[in-house]
Amino acid sequence: MAKLSRRDFLKGLATTGAAVGAQATGMLTRLPIASAQDVAQVTYATPGGVVEDAAWEPVWEAFNEENDDIQANYLAVGGGYGPQYLQLLQARLAAGTGPDVFFVMDGFMVGFAARGVLVPIDSFVEAHPDVDLEDNYSGHIEAHRWQDQLWGLPRDGAPYATWYNADIYDEAGIPYPEGLSWEEFVEQAVALTERDDRGRASVIGAGRGAWIDWIWQAGGEVLNEDGTECLMGEPEAIDGLRFAQSLVVDHQCSPSASDLADQNEGALFTSGRMASFTAARGFLGAVCNTPFRFDAALPPAGAIRVGRTNVGPTVMSAETPDKNAAWELLKFINSSRGQTLKISTGYAYPSRRSVVQEDWYVNFNCGQAIGTGLNTVFNDIMENGWARTWPKHPQWPEISTVINTQLDALYSGDATPETVGGEIAAQVNAILSAE
Amino acid sequence: MVFNAPADCLMHIQNIFQPKRLSFWESLNAWLFVLPWVLGFILFTGGPILASLLISFTNWDIVNPPQWAGFANYEMMFGDPLFFQSLKVTTIYALVAVPLQIIVGLFIALLLNTKIRLIGLYRTLFYLPAVLPIVSVAVMWRWILSRDWGLINWFLSLFGVYGPGWLSEPEWALPALILMSLWGVGAGMLIYLAGLQGIPTDLYEAAKVDGAGPWASFVYVTLPMISPVILFQLVVGLIAAFQVFAQPFIMTEGGPQNATLFYLLHLFRNAFEFFRMGYASALSWVLFMYIAVLTLLIFRFSAAWVFYEGEIRNE
């Protein structure tokens, strides 16, 4: 083998580098410059994933077919539906390479709006009556309104209902749950729960439910109307906390921290270890493949019938160079056609009534579903105004972190509801006053 | 032990390490070779480090221009109970996990420093966990640590002990993560093994002639000879312990009741969930200073217990 001199090695290295550089330059110049002169490029960002990427594909195909002068590009940022997505998204925004239109988790939308990242879209809505906001559930639209301005439109909605395992109920001879009172809910859950003498559960009667549902149902609130004071120390909120604690600590009919350390509520339910729990329509994607019979029903209610609904805010970046093109894309994603294409699997829940009323959606069925609850209850919840969105505050991510940390002590029984409520109020008020 | 090297030997050593003057072309070649690394360091490490220092004196929400805040972010730490909690959690973890990793790693290395059949296989098996992705390891350990169905509690139950909810009870969550940190001792074990194999056998023979048993040989020969390796492991382990993030992020999210709120998790939340990049940068610089001080202290006191075979001491 011939010996390679240092000079030859360096020459080779330089030649290879030059060739790679030339190729890269050529590739870059061949990128969309030619089309960019004629067609506005608009990018939509979302966490993405194998299933989600496939669900969006027909949306872009339809949009690009219908809009000769706009090219919609899909950007799967990654990171999942959590803080890592925000990290990746914000890095792009800070670097000036952010998307034109993007999804942001509803708890974070106001934070983005407050920092001037988003464009309020009221003027676009006024100029385009064809957007037909009335067709959206009002609760889902209101979730995007903050300080009297509209900051985005929903790509879907996610009211929560009770999913139940009909096999477990039948075996126990207990009627299926449907809009139970708190007392009935506890009675059923206790009767369904099976734990051994060490507290290990083979069947858990019911999920914990979202803490905020119990607070609202007891007449409590997290923040006052203008978001300047935390009300978690008030008697109504403490009643809600007391009920939440009783399910886990006193009645042991909802999962303890140890139960949840192994499997989250969704996994407990799909593995047949939990009789019922609350989740959005999107849970169909998981429950359709289970071997047991199931359906969705109206969740329990306390003094007030109310539960939470999530939304999928679609917002426009303040930095987008062509706001009209971005608006067209945003409008299409929210439109009946956009949502129908996106939700073609039937799993997610649309924010538009017209889509919910389409035959294919009304008659949707899958797996071992035993009834029509999964097609009717979510609509009933929205139409009757039984759903609320999470409180809107720029500091909500920090506020919810404080609350969730304190709830650990509530669910373990280490602290009383009064202590937890008071501690949450003190810490959240400190955040609000620092702001 | 003190070496009195003869003067000519000393001269020879000095000649070896005396740098020769390089020609212009030789220097250019050398710089061309290191240029990618230097550029990479300046652009991707040195630059961001300096930038983070500047950012720590500002209020910056990532997407808007930073605003000068002076020392406000540093002052804010004194009123932040979670800063002290995260510092406490991380310090306890480092103080317990690092010595434990050193002891277990060294113990395994001693066991594997023998000439028996299939020793290569055993070494590979003990090293294997160190190369597994942290996410899959974390998921696996969640099951191992399960209160109801976990391997550890099943083992304890054989002795009539009902194990705790390792990850769900505040008093056990941090010990559980410390226990889990032993999973990766294979990497340290490999370095100890290299150190052990570098010890001249004549030292053991001399010790045996002097009547030393296995324990005395370990204490008076093995330990001094691998003390530089232990120092290295101590410093590197300490730095790694203060940078633990993935395990609590995946397994406990800092809970229950902030029992596993590690420093970097607190920093991450402030940066990317609460949009306080200035405060997060200040937190990172305080952590850097904290680690630097601890490392300097370790080096300061290392002279008392670290032995360098080739070291020439002037007494």
Short mmCIF file of N, CA, C and O in Angstrom, two decimals, chain B residues 26-83:
data_model
loop_
_atom_site.label_atom_id
_atom_site.label_comp_id
_atom_site.label_asym_id
_atom_site.label_seq_id
_atom_site.Cartn_x
_atom_site.Cartn_y
_atom_site.Cartn_z
N GLU B 26 4.86 24.22 9.35
CA GLU B 26 4.44 23.23 10.35
C GLU B 26 3.35 23.82 11.26
O GLU B 26 2.36 23.16 11.56
N SER B 27 3.55 25.08 11.65
CA SER B 27 2.54 25.73 12.49
C SER B 27 1.22 25.85 11.75
O SER B 27 0.14 25.60 12.31
N LEU B 28 1.33 26.22 10.46
CA LEU B 28 0.11 26.39 9.67
C LEU B 28 -0.65 25.07 9.56
O LEU B 28 -1.88 25.02 9.74
N ASN B 29 0.13 24.02 9.28
CA ASN B 29 -0.49 22.70 9.18
C ASN B 29 -1.20 22.32 10.48
O ASN B 29 -2.32 21.82 10.49
N ALA B 30 -0.48 22.59 11.57
CA ALA B 30 -1.05 22.24 12.88
C ALA B 30 -2.35 23.00 13.11
O ALA B 30 -3.36 22.42 13.53
N TRP B 31 -2.34 24.27 12.79
CA TRP B 31 -3.54 25.08 13.00
C TRP B 31 -4.68 24.64 12.08
O TRP B 31 -5.84 24.67 12.46
N LEU B 32 -4.30 24.26 10.83
CA LEU B 32 -5.35 23.78 9.92
C LEU B 32 -6.02 22.53 10.48
O LEU B 32 -7.24 22.37 10.37
N PHE B 33 -5.21 21.68 11.10
CA PHE B 33 -5.78 20.46 11.66
C PHE B 33 -6.71 20.75 12.84
O PHE B 33 -7.74 20.11 13.00
N VAL B 34 -6.31 21.71 13.67
CA VAL B 34 -7.15 21.97 14.86
C VAL B 34 -8.23 23.02 14.59
O VAL B 34 -9.10 23.24 15.43
N LEU B 35 -8.16 23.65 13.39
CA LEU B 35 -9.09 24.74 13.11
C LEU B 35 -10.57 24.34 13.24
O LEU B 35 -11.35 25.09 13.85
N PRO B 36 -10.98 23.18 12.70
CA PRO B 36 -12.40 22.82 12.86
C PRO B 36 -12.82 22.78 14.32
O PRO B 36 -13.89 23.26 14.69
N TRP B 37 -11.95 22.22 15.15
CA TRP B 37 -12.29 22.13 16.57
C TRP B 37 -12.33 23.53 17.20
O TRP B 37 -13.25 23.85 17.96
N VAL B 38 -11.32 24.36 16.85
CA VAL B 38 -11.26 25.71 17.44
C VAL B 38 -12.51 26.50 17.02
O VAL B 38 -13.15 27.14 17.86
N LEU B 39 -12.83 26.42 15.74
CA LEU B 39 -14.03 27.14 15.26
C LEU B 39 -15.28 26.61 15.96
O LEU B 39 -16.14 27.39 16.39
N GLY B 40 -15.36 25.31 16.05
CA GLY B 40 -16.51 24.69 16.71
C GLY B 40 -16.61 25.14 18.16
O GLY B 40 -17.70 25.47 18.64
N PHE B 41 -15.47 25.20 18.82
CA PHE B 41 -15.47 25.62 20.23
C PHE B 41 -15.92 27.08 20.35
O PHE B 41 -16.78 27.40 21.19
N ILE B 42 -15.36 27.94 19.50
CA ILE B 42 -15.72 29.36 19.60
C ILE B 42 -17.20 29.57 19.29
O ILE B 42 -17.91 30.26 20.01
N LEU B 43 -17.65 28.93 18.23
CA LEU B 43 -19.04 29.17 17.79
C LEU B 43 -20.07 28.48 18.68
O LEU B 43 -21.10 29.06 18.99
N PHE B 44 -19.77 27.26 19.07
CA PHE B 44 -20.83 26.47 19.73
C PHE B 44 -20.63 26.27 21.23
O PHE B 44 -21.52 25.77 21.90
N THR B 45 -19.48 26.62 21.75
CA THR B 45 -19.27 26.47 23.19
C THR B 45 -18.85 27.79 23.83
O THR B 45 -19.55 28.33 24.70
N GLY B 46 -17.72 28.33 23.39
CA GLY B 46 -17.21 29.57 23.99
C GLY B 46 -18.18 30.72 23.81
O GLY B 46 -18.47 31.46 24.76
N GLY B 47 -18.71 30.87 22.60
CA GLY B 47 -19.66 31.96 22.32
C GLY B 47 -20.89 31.87 23.20
O GLY B 47 -21.22 32.84 23.91
N PRO B 48 -21.57 30.73 23.19
CA PRO B 48 -22.75 30.61 24.06
C PRO B 48 -22.45 30.80 25.54
O PRO B 48 -23.27 31.34 26.28
N ILE B 49 -21.26 30.37 25.97
CA ILE B 49 -20.92 30.56 27.39
C ILE B 49 -20.87 32.05 27.72
O ILE B 49 -21.47 32.52 28.69
N LEU B 50 -20.17 32.79 26.87
CA LEU B 50 -20.09 34.24 27.09
C LEU B 50 -21.47 34.89 26.97
O LEU B 50 -21.83 35.77 27.76
N ALA B 51 -22.22 34.43 25.97
CA ALA B 51 -23.57 34.99 25.77
C ALA B 51 -24.43 34.75 27.00
O ALA B 51 -25.16 35.64 27.44
N SER B 52 -24.32 33.55 27.58
CA SER B 52 -25.16 33.24 28.75
C SER B 52 -24.78 34.13 29.93
O SER B 52 -25.64 34.51 30.73
N LEU B 53 -23.51 34.49 30.01
CA LEU B 53 -23.09 35.41 31.09
C LEU B 53 -23.77 36.76 30.91
O LEU B 53 -24.30 37.34 31.87
N LEU B 54 -23.75 37.25 29.69
CA LEU B 54 -24.40 38.54 29.42
C LEU B 54 -25.91 38.44 29.64
O LEU B 54 -26.51 39.34 30.24
N ILE B 55 -26.49 37.34 29.18
CA ILE B 55 -27.94 37.17 29.32
C ILE B 55 -28.35 37.14 30.79
O ILE B 55 -29.42 37.60 31.16
N SER B 56 -27.45 36.62 31.64
CA SER B 56 -27.79 36.50 33.06
C SER B 56 -27.98 37.87 33.71
O SER B 56 -28.56 37.96 34.79
N PHE B 57 -27.52 38.92 33.04
CA PHE B 57 -27.72 40.28 33.58
C PHE B 57 -28.90 40.98 32.89
O PHE B 57 -29.00 42.21 32.95
N THR B 58 -29.72 40.20 32.22
CA THR B 58 -30.85 40.80 31.50
C THR B 58 -32.14 40.07 31.84
O THR B 58 -32.11 38.98 32.40
N ASN B 59 -33.24 40.71 31.50
CA ASN B 59 -34.53 40.02 31.46
C ASN B 59 -34.79 39.70 30.00
O ASN B 59 -34.91 40.61 29.18
N TRP B 60 -34.86 38.41 29.69
CA TRP B 60 -35.02 38.03 28.29
C TRP B 60 -36.02 36.89 28.19
O TRP B 60 -35.85 35.86 28.84
N ASP B 61 -37.05 37.11 27.37
CA ASP B 61 -38.08 36.07 27.21
C ASP B 61 -37.87 35.25 25.94
O ASP B 61 -38.80 34.63 25.44
N ILE B 62 -36.70 35.26 25.42
CA ILE B 62 -36.28 34.49 24.24
C ILE B 62 -36.66 35.16 22.92
O ILE B 62 -35.83 35.23 22.02
N VAL B 63 -37.89 35.62 22.81
CA VAL B 63 -38.31 36.13 21.50
C VAL B 63 -38.26 37.65 21.38
O VAL B 63 -38.25 38.17 20.27
N ASN B 64 -38.20 38.36 22.50
CA ASN B 64 -38.08 39.82 22.44
C ASN B 64 -36.67 40.23 22.83
O ASN B 64 -35.96 39.46 23.47
N PRO B 65 -36.25 41.45 22.46
CA PRO B 65 -34.89 41.88 22.82
C PRO B 65 -34.69 41.88 24.34
O PRO B 65 -35.61 42.25 25.08
N PRO B 66 -33.51 41.46 24.81
CA PRO B 66 -33.27 41.45 26.26
C PRO B 66 -33.22 42.86 26.84
O PRO B 66 -32.85 43.80 26.15
N GLN B 67 -33.63 42.96 28.11
CA GLN B 67 -33.56 44.26 28.80
C GLN B 67 -32.59 44.14 29.96
O GLN B 67 -32.64 43.17 30.72
N TRP B 68 -31.72 45.13 30.09
CA TRP B 68 -30.69 45.10 31.13
C TRP B 68 -31.33 45.05 32.52
O TRP B 68 -32.24 45.81 32.82
N ALA B 69 -30.86 44.14 33.36
CA ALA B 69 -31.46 43.99 34.69
C ALA B 69 -30.41 44.04 35.80
O ALA B 69 -30.74 43.86 36.97
N GLY B 70 -29.17 44.25 35.44
CA GLY B 70 -28.12 44.27 36.45
C GLY B 70 -28.02 42.93 37.18
O GLY B 70 -28.07 41.88 36.55
N PHE B 71 -27.96 43.01 38.50
CA PHE B 71 -27.83 41.78 39.29
C PHE B 71 -29.19 41.23 39.77
O PHE B 71 -29.22 40.38 40.64
N ALA B 72 -30.26 41.76 39.17
CA ALA B 72 -31.61 41.38 39.66
C ALA B 72 -31.83 39.88 39.63
O ALA B 72 -32.44 39.32 40.55
N ASN B 73 -31.35 39.23 38.58
CA ASN B 73 -31.57 37.78 38.49
C ASN B 73 -30.83 37.03 39.59
O ASN B 73 -31.31 36.01 40.09
N TYR B 74 -29.66 37.53 39.94
CA TYR B 74 -28.89 36.87 41.00
C TYR B 74 -29.54 37.13 42.36
O TYR B 74 -29.58 36.25 43.22
N GLU B 75 -30.06 38.35 42.52
CA GLU B 75 -30.74 38.67 43.79
C GLU B 75 -32.02 37.84 43.93
O GLU B 75 -32.40 37.44 45.03
N MET B 76 -32.66 37.58 42.78
CA MET B 76 -33.93 36.84 42.79
C MET B 76 -33.78 35.45 43.39
O MET B 76 -34.71 34.92 44.00
N MET B 77 -32.59 34.88 43.24
CA MET B 77 -32.37 33.52 43.76
C MET B 77 -32.58 33.44 45.27
O MET B 77 -33.06 32.44 45.79
N PHE B 78 -32.22 34.51 45.96
CA PHE B 78 -32.33 34.48 47.42
C PHE B 78 -33.78 34.43 47.88
O PHE B 78 -34.07 33.99 48.98
N GLY B 79 -34.69 34.88 47.01
CA GLY B 79 -36.11 34.82 47.37
C GLY B 79 -36.84 33.66 46.70
O GLY B 79 -38.05 33.59 46.76
N ASP B 80 -36.08 32.80 46.07
CA ASP B 80 -36.71 31.68 45.34
C ASP B 80 -36.51 30.39 46.14
O ASP B 80 -35.43 29.80 46.13
N PRO B 81 -37.56 29.93 46.84
CA PRO B 81 -37.41 28.71 47.65
C PRO B 81 -37.04 27.49 46.80
O PRO B 81 -36.36 26.57 47.28
N LEU B 82 -37.46 27.48 45.54
CA LEU B 82 -37.16 26.33 44.69
C LEU B 82 -35.68 26.29 44.29
O LEU B 82 -35.15 25.22 43.98
N PHE B 83 -35.04 27.46 44.30
CA PHE B 83 -33.59 27.48 44.05
C PHE B 83 -32.87 26.71 45.15
O PHE B 83 -32.03 25.84 44.89
#
